[in-house]
Tab-separated table of C-alpha atoms in Angstrom:
chain	number	residue	atom	x	y	z
A	1	UNK	CA	0.233	-0.171	0.055
A	2	UNK	CA	1.646	3.466	-0.985
A	3	UNK	CA	2.136	5.993	1.749
A	4	UNK	CA	-0.011	9.283	2.466
A	5	UNK	CA	3.263	11.240	1.273
A	6	UNK	CA	3.225	9.339	-2.322
A	7	UNK	CA	-0.663	10.282	-2.262
A	8	UNK	CA	-0.218	14.303	-0.954
A	9	UNK	CA	2.980	14.859	-3.682
A	10	UNK	CA	0.339	13.117	-6.242
A	11	UNK	CA	-2.641	15.467	-5.820
A	12	UNK	CA	0.006	18.560	-5.204
A	13	UNK	CA	1.852	20.658	-8.039
A	14	UNK	CA	5.639	19.723	-7.499
A	15	UNK	CA	7.301	20.551	-10.875
A	16	UNK	CA	9.640	22.830	-8.509
A	17	UNK	CA	10.668	20.000	-5.978
A	18	UNK	CA	10.943	17.282	-8.690
A	19	UNK	CA	13.227	20.319	-10.811
A	20	UNK	CA	15.524	20.720	-7.870
A	21	UNK	CA	15.892	16.853	-7.145
A	22	UNK	CA	16.342	15.893	-10.479
A	23	UNK	CA	19.120	19.259	-10.951
A	24	UNK	CA	20.713	17.363	-7.322
A	25	UNK	CA	21.248	13.865	-8.916
A	26	UNK	CA	22.977	15.452	-12.604
A	27	UNK	CA	25.172	17.139	-9.682
A	28	UNK	CA	25.802	13.877	-8.325
A	29	UNK	CA	26.392	12.474	-11.448
A	30	UNK	CA	28.085	14.941	-14.070
A	31	UNK	CA	30.327	17.723	-10.850
A	32	UNK	CA	31.045	19.565	-13.896
A	33	UNK	CA	27.661	20.850	-14.997
A	34	UNK	CA	28.289	23.495	-12.036
A	35	UNK	CA	26.513	24.543	-8.802
A	36	UNK	CA	22.470	23.580	-8.278
A	37	UNK	CA	20.717	27.260	-7.311
A	38	UNK	CA	19.597	25.458	-4.585
A	39	UNK	CA	19.853	28.908	-2.012
A	40	UNK	CA	18.165	31.331	-4.887
A	41	UNK	CA	14.999	28.658	-5.953
A	42	UNK	CA	14.551	28.082	-2.049
A	43	UNK	CA	11.982	30.758	-1.100
A	44	UNK	CA	9.842	28.595	-5.022
A	45	UNK	CA	10.306	25.408	-3.349
A	46	UNK	CA	8.440	23.256	-0.629
A	47	UNK	CA	11.193	21.708	1.200
A	48	UNK	CA	8.512	18.716	3.163
A	49	UNK	CA	7.910	17.922	-0.511
A	50	UNK	CA	11.453	17.823	-1.404
A	51	UNK	CA	11.945	15.525	1.383
A	52	UNK	CA	9.492	13.421	0.822
A	53	UNK	CA	10.459	13.583	-2.912
A	54	UNK	CA	14.204	12.228	-1.677
A	55	UNK	CA	13.175	9.953	0.403
A	56	UNK	CA	10.401	7.549	-1.230
A	57	UNK	CA	13.169	7.312	-3.873
A	58	UNK	CA	15.616	6.396	-2.021
A	59	UNK	CA	17.617	9.632	-3.680
A	60	UNK	CA	17.947	12.163	-0.102
A	61	UNK	CA	22.134	11.069	0.081
A	62	UNK	CA	22.740	11.429	-3.235
A	63	UNK	CA	20.666	15.038	-2.410
A	64	UNK	CA	23.141	15.920	-0.043
A	65	UNK	CA	26.455	14.512	-1.351
A	66	UNK	CA	25.373	16.788	-4.382
A	67	UNK	CA	25.155	20.341	-2.351
A	68	UNK	CA	27.608	19.730	-0.630
A	69	UNK	CA	29.782	19.652	-3.805
A	70	UNK	CA	27.711	22.448	-4.469
A	71	UNK	CA	28.960	24.617	-1.615
A	72	UNK	CA	28.435	25.599	1.466
A	73	UNK	CA	24.865	27.596	1.787
A	74	UNK	CA	23.840	26.133	-1.429
A	75	UNK	CA	20.799	24.495	-0.204
A	76	UNK	CA	18.278	25.295	2.192
A	77	UNK	CA	19.101	25.289	5.772
A	78	UNK	CA	16.161	23.189	7.139
A	79	UNK	CA	16.381	20.319	4.185
A	80	UNK	CA	20.582	20.182	4.915
A	81	UNK	CA	19.708	19.371	8.374
A	82	UNK	CA	17.053	17.092	7.533
A	83	UNK	CA	19.106	15.504	4.979
A	84	UNK	CA	22.143	15.100	7.999
A	85	UNK	CA	19.849	13.602	10.272
A	86	UNK	CA	18.563	10.833	7.246
A	87	UNK	CA	21.609	10.434	6.461
A	88	UNK	CA	23.319	8.919	9.742
A	89	UNK	CA	19.903	7.026	9.996
A	90	UNK	CA	20.627	5.209	6.929
A	91	UNK	CA	24.226	4.450	8.561
A	92	UNK	CA	22.852	3.175	11.738
A	93	UNK	CA	20.310	0.794	10.216
A	94	UNK	CA	23.618	-0.254	7.231
A	95	UNK	CA	25.568	-0.741	9.657
A	96	UNK	CA	23.480	-3.171	11.392
A	97	UNK	CA	22.592	-4.276	8.172
A	98	UNK	CA	25.993	-5.902	7.097
A	99	UNK	CA	26.347	-7.295	10.384
A	100	UNK	CA	23.469	-9.836	10.047
A	101	UNK	CA	24.849	-10.135	6.494
A	102	UNK	CA	28.266	-11.225	7.996
A	103	UNK	CA	26.215	-13.238	10.440
A	104	UNK	CA	24.151	-15.070	7.256
A	105	UNK	CA	27.604	-15.801	5.148
A	106	UNK	CA	29.160	-17.224	8.206
A	107	UNK	CA	26.478	-19.728	8.772
A	108	UNK	CA	25.955	-20.346	4.716
A	109	UNK	CA	28.806	-21.246	3.917
A	110	UNK	CA	29.800	-22.986	7.063
A	111	UNK	CA	26.821	-25.703	5.637
A	112	UNK	CA	28.380	-25.301	2.198
A	113	UNK	CA	25.095	-23.042	0.425
A	114	UNK	CA	25.760	-21.968	-2.921
A	115	UNK	CA	24.331	-17.979	-2.805
A	116	UNK	CA	25.118	-14.382	-3.525
A	117	UNK	CA	24.261	-11.362	-1.812
A	118	UNK	CA	21.547	-8.934	-4.170
A	119	UNK	CA	21.736	-5.174	-3.712
A	120	UNK	CA	21.903	-3.874	-0.118
A	121	UNK	CA	25.452	-1.593	2.021
A	122	UNK	CA	27.982	-4.509	-0.552
A	123	UNK	CA	26.223	-2.923	-3.960
A	124	UNK	CA	26.235	0.640	-3.091
A	125	UNK	CA	30.268	0.426	-1.574
A	126	UNK	CA	30.720	-0.993	-4.806
A	127	UNK	CA	29.039	1.368	-7.171
A	128	UNK	CA	29.490	4.730	-5.054
A	129	UNK	CA	32.416	3.995	-2.847
A	130	UNK	CA	30.176	4.212	0.078
A	131	UNK	CA	27.865	1.734	2.526
A	132	UNK	CA	25.652	4.054	3.470
A	133	UNK	CA	24.050	5.521	0.020
A	134	UNK	CA	20.476	4.527	0.134
A	135	UNK	CA	18.858	3.222	3.772
A	136	UNK	CA	18.572	-0.700	3.547
A	137	UNK	CA	16.361	-2.603	5.697
A	138	UNK	CA	16.643	-5.885	4.429
A	139	UNK	CA	19.246	-8.344	3.188
A	140	UNK	CA	18.458	-10.115	0.264
A	141	UNK	CA	20.348	-13.663	-1.073
A	142	UNK	CA	19.441	-15.850	-4.101
A	143	UNK	CA	20.189	-19.544	-3.755
A	144	UNK	CA	19.022	-22.282	-6.301
A	145	UNK	CA	15.448	-23.336	-6.227
A	146	UNK	CA	17.302	-26.638	-5.199
A	147	UNK	CA	19.234	-25.391	-2.463
A	148	UNK	CA	16.379	-23.430	-0.971
A	149	UNK	CA	14.799	-25.618	1.991
A	150	UNK	CA	18.729	-26.398	3.051
A	151	UNK	CA	19.057	-22.186	3.007
A	152	UNK	CA	16.556	-21.441	5.412
A	153	UNK	CA	16.593	-24.682	7.759
A	154	UNK	CA	20.360	-22.951	7.680
A	155	UNK	CA	18.761	-19.757	8.290
A	156	UNK	CA	16.211	-20.846	11.321
A	157	UNK	CA	19.170	-22.395	13.106
A	158	UNK	CA	19.937	-18.352	14.062
A	159	UNK	CA	16.850	-17.354	14.869
A	160	UNK	CA	14.979	-16.617	11.726
A	161	UNK	CA	11.646	-17.473	10.969
A	162	UNK	CA	9.146	-17.071	7.936
A	163	UNK	CA	6.864	-14.471	7.844
A	164	UNK	CA	3.371	-15.124	8.000
A	165	UNK	CA	2.273	-13.601	4.768
A	166	UNK	CA	5.202	-15.085	2.796
A	167	UNK	CA	4.177	-18.744	3.904
A	168	UNK	CA	1.265	-18.768	1.656
A	169	UNK	CA	1.757	-20.646	-2.174
A	170	UNK	CA	1.966	-17.305	-3.789
A	171	UNK	CA	5.413	-16.497	-2.735
A	172	UNK	CA	6.563	-19.803	-2.140
A	173	UNK	CA	5.917	-21.216	-5.478
A	174	UNK	CA	5.013	-17.444	-7.921
A	175	UNK	CA	7.015	-15.006	-6.335
A	176	UNK	CA	9.901	-17.651	-5.515
A	177	UNK	CA	10.789	-15.930	-2.101
A	178	UNK	CA	9.781	-15.596	1.763
A	179	UNK	CA	10.654	-13.174	3.807
A	180	UNK	CA	12.177	-14.006	7.286
A	181	UNK	CA	12.170	-12.470	10.218
A	182	UNK	CA	14.704	-12.511	13.650
A	183	UNK	CA	13.727	-10.507	16.522
A	184	UNK	CA	10.972	-7.908	18.428
A	185	UNK	CA	9.694	-5.024	16.221
A	186	UNK	CA	12.287	-2.286	17.762
A	187	UNK	CA	15.375	-5.094	16.234
A	188	UNK	CA	13.989	-7.123	14.146
A	189	UNK	CA	16.609	-8.550	11.637
A	190	UNK	CA	15.082	-8.875	7.826
A	191	UNK	CA	15.918	-11.027	5.047
A	192	UNK	CA	14.517	-11.514	2.062
A	193	UNK	CA	15.150	-15.625	0.470
A	194	UNK	CA	15.161	-15.793	-3.348
A	195	UNK	CA	15.134	-18.398	-6.122
A	196	UNK	CA	14.010	-16.359	-8.272
A	197	UNK	CA	14.085	-12.209	-9.063
A	198	UNK	CA	11.540	-11.503	-10.608
A	199	UNK	CA	7.431	-11.176	-9.476
A	200	UNK	CA	5.322	-13.411	-12.053
A	201	UNK	CA	3.822	-11.704	-14.902
A	202	UNK	CA	7.244	-9.238	-15.366
A	203	UNK	CA	10.805	-9.961	-17.264
A	204	UNK	CA	11.993	-12.700	-15.170
A	205	UNK	CA	15.963	-14.008	-16.083
A	206	UNK	CA	15.639	-17.177	-18.576
A	207	UNK	CA	19.208	-18.602	-16.251
A	208	UNK	CA	19.036	-17.704	-12.948
A	209	UNK	CA	20.835	-20.310	-11.586
A	210	UNK	CA	23.917	-18.207	-13.450
A	211	UNK	CA	23.759	-14.996	-10.552
A	212	UNK	CA	25.772	-18.018	-8.570
A	213	UNK	CA	27.669	-18.690	-11.742
A	214	UNK	CA	28.926	-15.530	-12.579
A	215	UNK	CA	29.356	-14.280	-8.023
A	216	UNK	CA	32.639	-12.143	-7.400
A	217	UNK	CA	34.056	-12.121	-4.208
A	218	UNK	CA	33.759	-8.644	-2.238
A	219	UNK	CA	35.759	-7.402	0.521
A	220	UNK	CA	34.303	-6.588	4.218
A	221	UNK	CA	35.973	-6.413	7.703
A	222	UNK	CA	39.085	-8.455	7.080
A	223	UNK	CA	36.755	-11.169	4.724
A	224	UNK	CA	35.108	-11.854	2.033
A	225	UNK	CA	31.568	-12.532	0.887
A	226	UNK	CA	29.821	-13.167	-2.568
A	227	UNK	CA	28.320	-10.749	-4.388
A	228	UNK	CA	26.232	-11.171	-8.317
A	229	UNK	CA	28.247	-9.681	-11.024
A	230	UNK	CA	28.988	-6.522	-12.655
A	231	UNK	CA	26.695	-7.056	-15.055
A	232	UNK	CA	24.508	-8.880	-13.691
A	233	UNK	CA	24.321	-6.121	-11.153
A	234	UNK	CA	22.705	-3.376	-14.203
A	235	UNK	CA	20.862	-5.919	-14.786
A	236	UNK	CA	19.193	-6.334	-11.749
A	237	UNK	CA	19.159	-3.339	-11.646
A	238	UNK	CA	17.120	-2.736	-14.777
A	239	UNK	CA	15.159	-5.596	-13.759
A	240	UNK	CA	13.580	-2.996	-10.566
A	241	UNK	CA	13.027	-0.014	-12.076
A	242	UNK	CA	11.055	-2.119	-15.050
A	243	UNK	CA	8.960	-4.195	-11.750
A	244	UNK	CA	8.750	-0.612	-10.776
A	245	UNK	CA	7.358	1.385	-13.314
A	246	UNK	CA	4.387	-1.233	-14.099
A	247	UNK	CA	3.647	-1.191	-10.258
A	248	UNK	CA	3.328	2.999	-10.087
A	249	UNK	CA	6.084	2.847	-7.407
A	250	UNK	CA	8.668	5.937	-7.242
A	251	UNK	CA	12.823	4.403	-8.298
A	252	UNK	CA	15.032	7.184	-8.758
A	253	UNK	CA	17.446	5.560	-6.581
A	254	UNK	CA	17.406	2.387	-9.252
A	255	UNK	CA	17.870	4.347	-11.684
A	256	UNK	CA	20.630	5.515	-10.195
A	257	UNK	CA	22.198	2.665	-9.724
A	258	UNK	CA	21.786	2.159	-13.495
A	259	UNK	CA	24.039	4.766	-14.325
A	260	UNK	CA	26.591	3.911	-11.999
A	261	UNK	CA	26.503	0.330	-13.037
A	262	UNK	CA	26.905	0.931	-16.720
A	263	UNK	CA	29.469	3.644	-16.141
A	264	UNK	CA	31.557	0.811	-14.509
A	265	UNK	CA	31.824	-1.317	-17.325
A	266	UNK	CA	33.897	-0.801	-20.738
A	267	UNK	CA	33.388	-0.363	-24.386
A	268	UNK	CA	33.953	-4.063	-24.924
A	269	UNK	CA	31.411	-5.263	-21.253
A	270	UNK	CA	28.695	-3.272	-22.656
A	271	UNK	CA	28.801	-4.735	-26.504
A	272	UNK	CA	29.211	-7.876	-24.468
A	273	UNK	CA	26.777	-7.032	-21.718
A	274	UNK	CA	23.787	-6.664	-24.563
A	275	UNK	CA	24.499	-9.947	-25.597
A	276	UNK	CA	24.321	-11.247	-21.925
A	277	UNK	CA	20.786	-9.447	-21.576
A	278	UNK	CA	19.335	-10.791	-24.884
A	279	UNK	CA	20.462	-14.726	-23.860
A	280	UNK	CA	18.327	-13.763	-20.810
A	281	UNK	CA	15.659	-12.555	-22.555
A	282	UNK	CA	15.643	-9.382	-20.825
A	283	UNK	CA	17.044	-6.984	-23.491
A	284	UNK	CA	14.485	-4.193	-23.941
A	285	UNK	CA	14.393	-4.869	-19.743
A	286	UNK	CA	18.341	-3.059	-19.990
A	287	UNK	CA	17.403	-0.416	-22.557
A	288	UNK	CA	14.222	0.636	-20.645
A	289	UNK	CA	16.396	1.324	-17.368
A	290	UNK	CA	19.314	2.909	-19.553
A	291	UNK	CA	16.686	5.551	-21.348
A	292	UNK	CA	15.681	6.242	-18.203
A	293	UNK	CA	18.608	7.000	-16.853
A	294	UNK	CA	19.261	8.985	-19.229
A	295	UNK	CA	16.241	10.996	-19.442
A	296	UNK	CA	16.625	12.021	-15.580
A	297	UNK	CA	20.338	11.814	-15.750
A	298	UNK	CA	21.318	13.286	-18.906
A	299	UNK	CA	22.627	11.417	-21.838
A	300	UNK	CA	25.931	9.054	-21.217
A	301	UNK	CA	26.909	9.584	-24.655
A	302	UNK	CA	28.174	5.267	-24.317
A	303	UNK	CA	27.371	2.556	-26.307
A	304	UNK	CA	24.635	1.377	-24.005
A	305	UNK	CA	22.889	4.823	-24.052
A	306	UNK	CA	23.246	5.080	-28.164
A	307	UNK	CA	21.394	1.169	-28.445
A	308	UNK	CA	18.619	2.766	-26.212
A	309	UNK	CA	17.559	5.233	-27.417
A	310	UNK	CA	17.417	4.170	-31.233
A	311	UNK	CA	16.335	0.599	-29.812
A	312	UNK	CA	12.934	2.492	-27.601
A	313	UNK	CA	12.628	5.532	-30.461
A	314	UNK	CA	8.585	5.131	-30.217
A	315	UNK	CA	8.636	5.744	-26.862
A	316	UNK	CA	9.771	9.343	-26.995
A	317	UNK	CA	10.846	11.821	-24.370
A	318	UNK	CA	7.700	13.445	-23.887
A	319	UNK	CA	6.179	10.002	-23.068
A	320	UNK	CA	9.374	9.171	-20.619
A	321	UNK	CA	8.573	12.369	-18.899
A	322	UNK	CA	5.010	13.141	-18.745
A	323	UNK	CA	1.275	11.666	-19.432
A	324	UNK	CA	-1.495	14.084	-20.006
A	325	UNK	CA	-1.952	17.446	-19.437
A	326	UNK	CA	0.130	18.556	-16.342
A	327	UNK	CA	3.304	17.874	-17.545
A	328	UNK	CA	6.409	17.820	-14.917
A	329	UNK	CA	9.876	18.905	-15.829
A	330	UNK	CA	11.010	14.810	-15.024
A	331	UNK	CA	11.297	10.640	-15.751
A	332	UNK	CA	9.708	7.897	-15.197
A	333	UNK	CA	11.930	7.663	-11.980
A	334	UNK	CA	10.106	9.936	-10.115
A	335	UNK	CA	7.036	8.072	-9.587
A	336	UNK	CA	5.141	10.948	-7.285
A	337	UNK	CA	3.248	13.202	-9.621
A	338	UNK	CA	-0.415	13.782	-10.599
A	339	UNK	CA	-2.021	10.621	-12.613
A	340	UNK	CA	2.040	9.571	-13.636
A	341	UNK	CA	3.611	13.421	-14.777
A	342	UNK	CA	6.847	11.940	-13.166
A	343	UNK	CA	7.297	8.750	-14.934
A	344	UNK	CA	6.823	6.157	-17.071
A	345	UNK	CA	3.581	5.272	-15.212
A	346	UNK	CA	0.708	5.393	-18.218
A	347	UNK	CA	2.068	5.923	-21.466
A	348	UNK	CA	-0.300	6.276	-24.520
A	349	UNK	CA	-2.084	3.454	-25.227
A	350	UNK	CA	-0.894	0.910	-27.345
A	351	UNK	CA	3.038	2.051	-26.331
A	352	UNK	CA	3.068	-1.382	-24.085
A	353	UNK	CA	1.025	-3.924	-25.741
A	354	UNK	CA	2.498	-6.283	-27.755
A	355	UNK	CA	2.772	-4.327	-31.027
A	356	UNK	CA	6.739	-2.472	-30.225
A	357	UNK	CA	9.528	-3.427	-28.410
A	358	UNK	CA	8.766	-2.277	-24.822
A	359	UNK	CA	5.897	-4.816	-25.399
A	360	UNK	CA	7.981	-7.673	-25.343
A	361	UNK	CA	9.086	-6.380	-21.682
A	362	UNK	CA	5.984	-9.116	-20.599
A	363	UNK	CA	5.753	-11.834	-22.846
A	364	UNK	CA	7.959	-13.786	-20.991
A	365	UNK	CA	4.804	-14.410	-17.809
A	366	UNK	CA	2.783	-17.652	-18.528
A	367	UNK	CA	-0.444	-17.060	-19.882
A	368	UNK	CA	-1.998	-17.182	-16.953
A	369	UNK	CA	-1.050	-13.645	-16.026
A	370	UNK	CA	-1.428	-11.897	-19.684
A	371	UNK	CA	-5.653	-12.382	-20.067
A	372	UNK	CA	-5.950	-10.741	-16.919
A	373	UNK	CA	-4.645	-7.554	-18.351
A	374	UNK	CA	-5.515	-8.567	-22.233
A	375	UNK	CA	-6.250	-5.358	-23.771
A	376	UNK	CA	-10.527	-5.099	-24.058
A	377	UNK	CA	-12.332	-1.840	-24.810
A	378	UNK	CA	-9.214	-0.129	-26.394
A	379	UNK	CA	-7.961	0.226	-22.986
A	380	UNK	CA	-4.010	0.111	-21.956
A	381	UNK	CA	-3.062	-3.475	-21.864
A	382	UNK	CA	-1.442	-1.728	-18.478
A	383	UNK	CA	-1.752	-5.451	-16.433
A	384	UNK	CA	-0.389	-7.226	-19.274
A	385	UNK	CA	2.894	-7.497	-17.127
A	386	UNK	CA	0.278	-8.930	-14.156
A	387	UNK	CA	-1.219	-6.851	-11.888
A	388	UNK	CA	-4.566	-7.751	-11.842
A	389	UNK	CA	-3.281	-11.119	-12.186
A	390	UNK	CA	-1.226	-10.841	-9.022
A	391	UNK	CA	-3.997	-10.656	-7.086
A	392	UNK	CA	-6.208	-13.406	-8.643
A	393	UNK	CA	-3.214	-15.543	-7.987
A	394	UNK	CA	-2.905	-14.360	-4.290
A	395	UNK	CA	-6.858	-15.002	-2.889
A	396	UNK	CA	-6.190	-18.172	-4.797
A	397	UNK	CA	-3.362	-19.558	-3.344
A	398	UNK	CA	-3.647	-17.541	-0.163
A	399	UNK	CA	-2.779	-21.057	2.100
A	400	UNK	CA	0.162	-21.453	4.470
A	401	UNK	CA	2.527	-24.240	3.078
A	402	UNK	CA	6.645	-25.078	5.168
């Protein structure tokens, strides 16, 4: 369920606040662009709205670092104070997550269970040189389907138990993951145990176990932990953008990860990742994430950017930047304005149908998920990726399993 701040932003005219956050993000990735006009624009923006946009999109630390680069006094003092508090809370949350991750690593390693960490503080260190760029409340790990039950038992041995909701067949069989929780409400630790990497109805890798085979070692606390490869980090970030896009969720943080991941690949590696994504059945998912990054953060001028622009040419910037009669200068990532004005939330009718390239984003799902959102009466195929289908199957399979 979307929180009240999201609904307030959708009901408000927050074009100035969106533009302010976007300018900060561009400055973060391109320091040579110059200072954000933070002081000059302060009287015309709502600090509360800027804070909500940054928090919902998990880009508050990006904004803080951009304003720090711009120089003293660039940002409104009230905003800087809120950002500093947010940063300290993020450090506390992610520090706990790192300690939990090390404990999880030990028990799975001792039981010789093959796994990798996904996202979280380890990814933030790899992409930004900082474990504390985005708050990470859960520890995400991926195992093979064959090793899923064994990994779950290993986590139970150190105090984790499957959360009630994720005991259902919907979670275990269709989502391919379970949430496990240890401790009380105040100091709870949560693990998301995956053997799949996408919800039914959205694009999913053809070879999820390949994420395990291609893993790399990441240094932490004098040791090493397994993490997904650079190419898989980019691909998973693009999957997250596509998933958020179809669920109408703010996702600027994921778009930033796309840009940071792509920026760490050489030209040869960029060409390889295009072939790799095609083999995984996720070429258009990759290109969607890259195109979103270019629109939000400015063109990168890379092989990947060139390919994304050319292949998604049917969807112009007007579709990416706005929809309807209240255009705001932002992109898919900041999905908080009225009726999709902030994002690739609901492109023009036909843009997501099977006719164009983007329509193929959803063709990997089973037919029973496609039928829930098939095109009827000229309505856009918004649910072709299973948004309604999910509810149908959740209601049908809401019984607990071990």
